[in-house]
Amino acid sequence: MIAALPARLSVKITPDPCPVEGLDPWCWIWTGAHTSKRYGSASHEGRVWSTHKLAYTLLVGPVPHGLQLDHLCRRKSCCNPAHLEPVSARMNLLRAVRKKACVHGHEYTPENTISKKGGSQRNCRTCANEWQRNNRQKAANAFTVAEQQASA
């Protein structure tokens, strides 16, 4: 079904196993640009879209007025329409609050939870630490390569 999307979009989607049992087994992970809130972002026909909304609109149809798309797989970068359900803003928020673990399965305990925006948003400390380690390593590798090129 990814192939049904325009080629300039489909080349930026990587299938990845879905962490939630009972859903289509593959998340479609957007590897292109992302917003500050970590949703995929792409332009299409002169408009900037969230990629999950764009994929849903192109493959299923427009999101019903007054509803939001809830990621049933809990992965913001997933744009598989089978993982998206139109729901009210209230339902989307209630589902997010009920989550007991991050998408990687780390439990939201007081020790493993980073609260943001006055407690209205939470992040997994284990995932945040892993992300920081990976970014520090990437920066160190880039610096080493730049040093080697400068000395050559």
mmCIF file with all atom_site columns, C-alpha atoms in Angstrom:
data_model
loop_
_atom_site.group_PDB
_atom_site.id
_atom_site.type_symbol
_atom_site.label_atom_id
_atom_site.label_alt_id
_atom_site.label_comp_id
_atom_site.label_asym_id
_atom_site.label_entity_id
_atom_site.label_seq_id
_atom_site.pdbx_PDB_ins_code
_atom_site.Cartn_x
_atom_site.Cartn_y
_atom_site.Cartn_z
_atom_site.occupancy
_atom_site.B_iso_or_equiv
_atom_site.pdbx_formal_charge
_atom_site.auth_seq_id
_atom_site.auth_comp_id
_atom_site.auth_asym_id
_atom_site.auth_atom_id
_atom_site.pdbx_PDB_model_num
ATOM 1   C CA . MET A 1 1   ? 0.000   0.000  0.000  1.00 0.00 ? 1   MET A CA 1
ATOM 2   C CA . ILE A 1 2   ? 2.996   2.348  0.483  1.00 0.00 ? 2   ILE A CA 1
ATOM 3   C CA . ALA A 1 3   ? 3.432   2.132  -3.292 1.00 0.00 ? 3   ALA A CA 1
ATOM 4   C CA . ALA A 1 4   ? 0.014   3.789  -3.708 1.00 0.00 ? 4   ALA A CA 1
ATOM 5   C CA . LEU A 1 5   ? 1.494   7.040  -2.372 1.00 0.00 ? 5   LEU A CA 1
ATOM 6   C CA . PRO A 1 6   ? 3.303   9.486  -4.671 1.00 0.00 ? 6   PRO A CA 1
ATOM 7   C CA . ALA A 1 7   ? 6.908   8.316  -5.221 1.00 0.00 ? 7   ALA A CA 1
ATOM 8   C CA . ARG A 1 8   ? 8.445   11.420 -3.632 1.00 0.00 ? 8   ARG A CA 1
ATOM 9   C CA . LEU A 1 9   ? 6.640   10.470 -0.401 1.00 0.00 ? 9   LEU A CA 1
ATOM 10  C CA . SER A 1 10  ? 6.939   6.681  -0.490 1.00 0.00 ? 10  SER A CA 1
ATOM 11  C CA . VAL A 1 11  ? 10.751  6.811  -0.767 1.00 0.00 ? 11  VAL A CA 1
ATOM 12  C CA . LYS A 1 12  ? 10.832  8.496  2.655  1.00 0.00 ? 12  LYS A CA 1
ATOM 13  C CA . ILE A 1 13  ? 8.871   5.733  4.407  1.00 0.00 ? 13  ILE A CA 1
ATOM 14  C CA . THR A 1 14  ? 10.585  2.769  6.048  1.00 0.00 ? 14  THR A CA 1
ATOM 15  C CA . PRO A 1 15  ? 8.512   -0.202 7.275  1.00 0.00 ? 15  PRO A CA 1
ATOM 16  C CA . ASP A 1 16  ? 9.265   -1.099 10.902 1.00 0.00 ? 16  ASP A CA 1
ATOM 17  C CA . PRO A 1 17  ? 7.629   -3.753 13.117 1.00 0.00 ? 17  PRO A CA 1
ATOM 18  C CA . CYS A 1 18  ? 4.647   -2.360 15.011 1.00 0.00 ? 18  CYS A CA 1
ATOM 19  C CA . PRO A 1 19  ? 5.056   -2.447 18.819 1.00 0.00 ? 19  PRO A CA 1
ATOM 20  C CA . VAL A 1 20  ? 1.311   -2.972 19.384 1.00 0.00 ? 20  VAL A CA 1
ATOM 21  C CA . GLU A 1 21  ? -0.230  -6.420 18.968 1.00 0.00 ? 21  GLU A CA 1
ATOM 22  C CA . GLY A 1 22  ? -3.438  -6.666 16.986 1.00 0.00 ? 22  GLY A CA 1
ATOM 23  C CA . LEU A 1 23  ? -2.631  -3.909 14.482 1.00 0.00 ? 23  LEU A CA 1
ATOM 24  C CA . ASP A 1 24  ? -1.268  -4.205 10.957 1.00 0.00 ? 24  ASP A CA 1
ATOM 25  C CA . PRO A 1 25  ? 2.208   -5.609 11.735 1.00 0.00 ? 25  PRO A CA 1
ATOM 26  C CA . TRP A 1 26  ? 4.117   -2.746 10.070 1.00 0.00 ? 26  TRP A CA 1
ATOM 27  C CA . CYS A 1 27  ? 4.475   0.879  11.063 1.00 0.00 ? 27  CYS A CA 1
ATOM 28  C CA . TRP A 1 28  ? 5.332   3.150  8.141  1.00 0.00 ? 28  TRP A CA 1
ATOM 29  C CA . ILE A 1 29  ? 8.048   5.317  9.658  1.00 0.00 ? 29  ILE A CA 1
ATOM 30  C CA . TRP A 1 30  ? 8.505   8.711  8.008  1.00 0.00 ? 30  TRP A CA 1
ATOM 31  C CA . THR A 1 31  ? 12.235  9.376  7.559  1.00 0.00 ? 31  THR A CA 1
ATOM 32  C CA . GLY A 1 32  ? 11.917  12.845 6.018  1.00 0.00 ? 32  GLY A CA 1
ATOM 33  C CA . ALA A 1 33  ? 11.453  16.197 7.778  1.00 0.00 ? 33  ALA A CA 1
ATOM 34  C CA . HIS A 1 34  ? 9.801   16.348 11.196 1.00 0.00 ? 34  HIS A CA 1
ATOM 35  C CA . THR A 1 35  ? 8.092   19.083 13.202 1.00 0.00 ? 35  THR A CA 1
ATOM 36  C CA . SER A 1 36  ? 9.326   20.158 16.634 1.00 0.00 ? 36  SER A CA 1
ATOM 37  C CA . LYS A 1 37  ? 6.684   17.795 18.078 1.00 0.00 ? 37  LYS A CA 1
ATOM 38  C CA . ARG A 1 38  ? 8.246   14.901 16.106 1.00 0.00 ? 38  ARG A CA 1
ATOM 39  C CA . TYR A 1 39  ? 5.429   14.417 13.601 1.00 0.00 ? 39  TYR A CA 1
ATOM 40  C CA . GLY A 1 40  ? 6.447   13.840 9.989  1.00 0.00 ? 40  GLY A CA 1
ATOM 41  C CA . SER A 1 41  ? 6.101   16.859 7.708  1.00 0.00 ? 41  SER A CA 1
ATOM 42  C CA . ALA A 1 42  ? 5.938   17.102 3.904  1.00 0.00 ? 42  ALA A CA 1
ATOM 43  C CA . SER A 1 43  ? 4.658   19.468 1.248  1.00 0.00 ? 43  SER A CA 1
ATOM 44  C CA . HIS A 1 44  ? 2.038   18.282 -1.214 1.00 0.00 ? 44  HIS A CA 1
ATOM 45  C CA . GLU A 1 45  ? 0.330   20.383 -3.865 1.00 0.00 ? 45  GLU A CA 1
ATOM 46  C CA . GLY A 1 46  ? 1.557   23.646 -2.355 1.00 0.00 ? 46  GLY A CA 1
ATOM 47  C CA . ARG A 1 47  ? 0.583   22.873 1.232  1.00 0.00 ? 47  ARG A CA 1
ATOM 48  C CA . VAL A 1 48  ? 2.615   21.591 4.196  1.00 0.00 ? 48  VAL A CA 1
ATOM 49  C CA . TRP A 1 49  ? 1.022   18.512 5.771  1.00 0.00 ? 49  TRP A CA 1
ATOM 50  C CA . SER A 1 50  ? 1.615   16.257 8.737  1.00 0.00 ? 50  SER A CA 1
ATOM 51  C CA . THR A 1 51  ? 2.570   13.059 6.938  1.00 0.00 ? 51  THR A CA 1
ATOM 52  C CA . HIS A 1 52  ? 0.116   10.871 8.846  1.00 0.00 ? 52  HIS A CA 1
ATOM 53  C CA . LYS A 1 53  ? -2.749  13.182 7.800  1.00 0.00 ? 53  LYS A CA 1
ATOM 54  C CA . LEU A 1 54  ? -1.481  13.288 4.229  1.00 0.00 ? 54  LEU A CA 1
ATOM 55  C CA . ALA A 1 55  ? -1.198  9.493  3.925  1.00 0.00 ? 55  ALA A CA 1
ATOM 56  C CA . TYR A 1 56  ? -4.646  9.045  5.478  1.00 0.00 ? 56  TYR A CA 1
ATOM 57  C CA . THR A 1 57  ? -6.192  11.633 3.148  1.00 0.00 ? 57  THR A CA 1
ATOM 58  C CA . LEU A 1 58  ? -4.581  10.180 0.025  1.00 0.00 ? 58  LEU A CA 1
ATOM 59  C CA . LEU A 1 59  ? -5.313  6.528  0.822  1.00 0.00 ? 59  LEU A CA 1
ATOM 60  C CA . VAL A 1 60  ? -8.534  6.609  2.874  1.00 0.00 ? 60  VAL A CA 1
ATOM 61  C CA . GLY A 1 61  ? -10.111 10.032 2.393  1.00 0.00 ? 61  GLY A CA 1
ATOM 62  C CA . PRO A 1 62  ? -10.381 13.301 4.302  1.00 0.00 ? 62  PRO A CA 1
ATOM 63  C CA . VAL A 1 63  ? -10.313 13.272 8.098  1.00 0.00 ? 63  VAL A CA 1
ATOM 64  C CA . PRO A 1 64  ? -13.907 13.883 9.240  1.00 0.00 ? 64  PRO A CA 1
ATOM 65  C CA . HIS A 1 65  ? -14.536 17.475 10.360 1.00 0.00 ? 65  HIS A CA 1
ATOM 66  C CA . GLY A 1 66  ? -13.928 18.018 14.078 1.00 0.00 ? 66  GLY A CA 1
ATOM 67  C CA . LEU A 1 67  ? -11.882 14.829 14.517 1.00 0.00 ? 67  LEU A CA 1
ATOM 68  C CA . GLN A 1 68  ? -8.163  14.143 14.942 1.00 0.00 ? 68  GLN A CA 1
ATOM 69  C CA . LEU A 1 69  ? -6.144  11.130 13.864 1.00 0.00 ? 69  LEU A CA 1
ATOM 70  C CA . ASP A 1 70  ? -5.056  9.028  16.832 1.00 0.00 ? 70  ASP A CA 1
ATOM 71  C CA . HIS A 1 71  ? -1.932  6.911  16.336 1.00 0.00 ? 71  HIS A CA 1
ATOM 72  C CA . LEU A 1 72  ? -3.061  3.510  17.621 1.00 0.00 ? 72  LEU A CA 1
ATOM 73  C CA . CYS A 1 73  ? 0.573   2.342  17.466 1.00 0.00 ? 73  CYS A CA 1
ATOM 74  C CA . ARG A 1 74  ? 1.590   5.377  19.615 1.00 0.00 ? 74  ARG A CA 1
ATOM 75  C CA . ARG A 1 75  ? 4.390   6.307  17.140 1.00 0.00 ? 75  ARG A CA 1
ATOM 76  C CA . LYS A 1 76  ? 4.196   9.917  15.951 1.00 0.00 ? 76  LYS A CA 1
ATOM 77  C CA . SER A 1 77  ? 6.346   9.222  12.892 1.00 0.00 ? 77  SER A CA 1
ATOM 78  C CA . CYS A 1 78  ? 4.081   6.384  11.679 1.00 0.00 ? 78  CYS A CA 1
ATOM 79  C CA . CYS A 1 79  ? 1.887   7.230  8.694  1.00 0.00 ? 79  CYS A CA 1
ATOM 80  C CA . ASN A 1 80  ? 0.241   3.836  8.110  1.00 0.00 ? 80  ASN A CA 1
ATOM 81  C CA . PRO A 1 81  ? -3.488  4.604  7.678  1.00 0.00 ? 81  PRO A CA 1
ATOM 82  C CA . ALA A 1 82  ? -4.322  1.245  9.304  1.00 0.00 ? 82  ALA A CA 1
ATOM 83  C CA . HIS A 1 83  ? -2.741  2.622  12.508 1.00 0.00 ? 83  HIS A CA 1
ATOM 84  C CA . LEU A 1 84  ? -4.744  5.870  12.440 1.00 0.00 ? 84  LEU A CA 1
ATOM 85  C CA . GLU A 1 85  ? -8.237  6.325  13.837 1.00 0.00 ? 85  GLU A CA 1
ATOM 86  C CA . PRO A 1 86  ? -10.319 9.509  13.592 1.00 0.00 ? 86  PRO A CA 1
ATOM 87  C CA . VAL A 1 87  ? -11.381 10.429 17.142 1.00 0.00 ? 87  VAL A CA 1
ATOM 88  C CA . SER A 1 88  ? -12.404 13.531 19.100 1.00 0.00 ? 88  SER A CA 1
ATOM 89  C CA . ALA A 1 89  ? -9.684  15.646 20.710 1.00 0.00 ? 89  ALA A CA 1
ATOM 90  C CA . ARG A 1 90  ? -10.964 14.520 24.122 1.00 0.00 ? 90  ARG A CA 1
ATOM 91  C CA . MET A 1 91  ? -10.703 10.821 23.225 1.00 0.00 ? 91  MET A CA 1
ATOM 92  C CA . ASN A 1 92  ? -7.210  11.334 21.802 1.00 0.00 ? 92  ASN A CA 1
ATOM 93  C CA . LEU A 1 93  ? -6.087  13.015 25.038 1.00 0.00 ? 93  LEU A CA 1
ATOM 94  C CA . LEU A 1 94  ? -7.704  10.368 27.264 1.00 0.00 ? 94  LEU A CA 1
ATOM 95  C CA . ARG A 1 95  ? -5.976  7.594  25.336 1.00 0.00 ? 95  ARG A CA 1
ATOM 96  C CA . ALA A 1 96  ? -2.606  9.338  25.640 1.00 0.00 ? 96  ALA A CA 1
ATOM 97  C CA . VAL A 1 97  ? -3.014  9.734  29.414 1.00 0.00 ? 97  VAL A CA 1
ATOM 98  C CA . ARG A 1 98  ? -3.871  6.030  29.816 1.00 0.00 ? 98  ARG A CA 1
ATOM 99  C CA . LYS A 1 99  ? -0.564  4.941  28.297 1.00 0.00 ? 99  LYS A CA 1
ATOM 100 C CA . LYS A 1 100 ? 1.463   3.016  30.873 1.00 0.00 ? 100 LYS A CA 1
ATOM 101 C CA . ALA A 1 101 ? 4.621   2.728  28.748 1.00 0.00 ? 101 ALA A CA 1
ATOM 102 C CA . CYS A 1 102 ? 6.406   4.477  25.883 1.00 0.00 ? 102 CYS A CA 1
ATOM 103 C CA . VAL A 1 103 ? 6.351   3.017  22.363 1.00 0.00 ? 103 VAL A CA 1
ATOM 104 C CA . HIS A 1 104 ? 9.530   1.079  23.161 1.00 0.00 ? 104 HIS A CA 1
ATOM 105 C CA . GLY A 1 105 ? 7.886   -0.604 26.149 1.00 0.00 ? 105 GLY A CA 1
ATOM 106 C CA . HIS A 1 106 ? 9.623   1.329  28.955 1.00 0.00 ? 106 HIS A CA 1
ATOM 107 C CA . GLU A 1 107 ? 7.190   1.753  31.839 1.00 0.00 ? 107 GLU A CA 1
ATOM 108 C CA . TYR A 1 108 ? 6.209   5.282  32.882 1.00 0.00 ? 108 TYR A CA 1
ATOM 109 C CA . THR A 1 109 ? 7.344   5.182  36.506 1.00 0.00 ? 109 THR A CA 1
ATOM 110 C CA . PRO A 1 110 ? 8.179   8.306  38.546 1.00 0.00 ? 110 PRO A CA 1
ATOM 111 C CA . GLU A 1 111 ? 11.880  7.492  38.068 1.00 0.00 ? 111 GLU A CA 1
ATOM 112 C CA . ASN A 1 112 ? 11.560  6.955  34.302 1.00 0.00 ? 112 ASN A CA 1
ATOM 113 C CA . THR A 1 113 ? 9.272   9.873  33.426 1.00 0.00 ? 113 THR A CA 1
ATOM 114 C CA . ILE A 1 114 ? 10.241  13.384 32.380 1.00 0.00 ? 114 ILE A CA 1
ATOM 115 C CA . SER A 1 115 ? 7.308   15.781 32.833 1.00 0.00 ? 115 SER A CA 1
ATOM 116 C CA . LYS A 1 116 ? 7.040   18.795 30.549 1.00 0.00 ? 116 LYS A CA 1
ATOM 117 C CA . LYS A 1 117 ? 4.683   21.732 30.109 1.00 0.00 ? 117 LYS A CA 1
ATOM 118 C CA . GLY A 1 118 ? 3.432   21.757 33.679 1.00 0.00 ? 118 GLY A CA 1
ATOM 119 C CA . GLY A 1 119 ? 2.827   18.021 33.726 1.00 0.00 ? 119 GLY A CA 1
ATOM 120 C CA . SER A 1 120 ? 0.618   17.956 30.622 1.00 0.00 ? 120 SER A CA 1
ATOM 121 C CA . GLN A 1 121 ? 3.291   16.148 28.600 1.00 0.00 ? 121 GLN A CA 1
ATOM 122 C CA . ARG A 1 122 ? 5.603   13.296 29.541 1.00 0.00 ? 122 ARG A CA 1
ATOM 123 C CA . ASN A 1 123 ? 8.591   11.621 27.952 1.00 0.00 ? 123 ASN A CA 1
ATOM 124 C CA . CYS A 1 124 ? 10.421  8.400  28.680 1.00 0.00 ? 124 CYS A CA 1
ATOM 125 C CA . ARG A 1 125 ? 13.729  9.078  30.469 1.00 0.00 ? 125 ARG A CA 1
ATOM 126 C CA . THR A 1 126 ? 15.316  5.860  29.117 1.00 0.00 ? 126 THR A CA 1
ATOM 127 C CA . CYS A 1 127 ? 14.506  6.844  25.516 1.00 0.00 ? 127 CYS A CA 1
ATOM 128 C CA . ALA A 1 128 ? 15.607  10.449 26.077 1.00 0.00 ? 128 ALA A CA 1
ATOM 129 C CA . ASN A 1 129 ? 18.961  9.266  27.465 1.00 0.00 ? 129 ASN A CA 1
ATOM 130 C CA . GLU A 1 130 ? 19.432  6.896  24.518 1.00 0.00 ? 130 GLU A CA 1
ATOM 131 C CA . TRP A 1 131 ? 18.622  9.693  22.072 1.00 0.00 ? 131 TRP A CA 1
ATOM 132 C CA . GLN A 1 132 ? 21.186  11.974 23.752 1.00 0.00 ? 132 GLN A CA 1
ATOM 133 C CA . ARG A 1 133 ? 23.858  9.242  23.680 1.00 0.00 ? 133 ARG A CA 1
ATOM 134 C CA . ASN A 1 134 ? 23.239  8.637  19.972 1.00 0.00 ? 134 ASN A CA 1
ATOM 135 C CA . ASN A 1 135 ? 23.382  12.351 19.158 1.00 0.00 ? 135 ASN A CA 1
ATOM 136 C CA . ARG A 1 136 ? 26.608  12.846 21.138 1.00 0.00 ? 136 ARG A CA 1
ATOM 137 C CA . GLN A 1 137 ? 28.153  9.896  19.285 1.00 0.00 ? 137 GLN A CA 1
ATOM 138 C CA . LYS A 1 138 ? 27.057  11.293 15.903 1.00 0.00 ? 138 LYS A CA 1
ATOM 139 C CA . ALA A 1 139 ? 28.551  14.685 16.783 1.00 0.00 ? 139 ALA A CA 1
ATOM 140 C CA . ALA A 1 140 ? 31.815  13.074 17.929 1.00 0.00 ? 140 ALA A CA 1
ATOM 141 C CA . ASN A 1 141 ? 32.020  11.039 14.712 1.00 0.00 ? 141 ASN A CA 1
ATOM 142 C CA . ALA A 1 142 ? 31.354  14.123 12.576 1.00 0.00 ? 142 ALA A CA 1
ATOM 143 C CA . PHE A 1 143 ? 34.047  16.054 14.464 1.00 0.00 ? 143 PHE A CA 1
ATOM 144 C CA . THR A 1 144 ? 36.575  13.226 13.971 1.00 0.00 ? 144 THR A CA 1
ATOM 145 C CA . VAL A 1 145 ? 35.855  13.089 10.234 1.00 0.00 ? 145 VAL A CA 1
ATOM 146 C CA . ALA A 1 146 ? 36.188  16.884 9.943  1.00 0.00 ? 146 ALA A CA 1
ATOM 147 C CA . GLU A 1 147 ? 39.504  16.787 11.839 1.00 0.00 ? 147 GLU A CA 1
ATOM 148 C CA . GLN A 1 148 ? 40.837  14.048 9.559  1.00 0.00 ? 148 GLN A CA 1
ATOM 149 C CA . GLN A 1 149 ? 39.808  15.941 6.434  1.00 0.00 ? 149 GLN A CA 1
ATOM 150 C CA . ALA A 1 150 ? 41.411  19.144 7.725  1.00 0.00 ? 150 ALA A CA 1
ATOM 151 C CA . SER A 1 151 ? 44.719  17.406 8.451  1.00 0.00 ? 151 SER A CA 1
ATOM 152 C CA . ALA A 1 152 ? 44.817  15.642 5.067  1.00 0.00 ? 152 ALA A CA 1
#
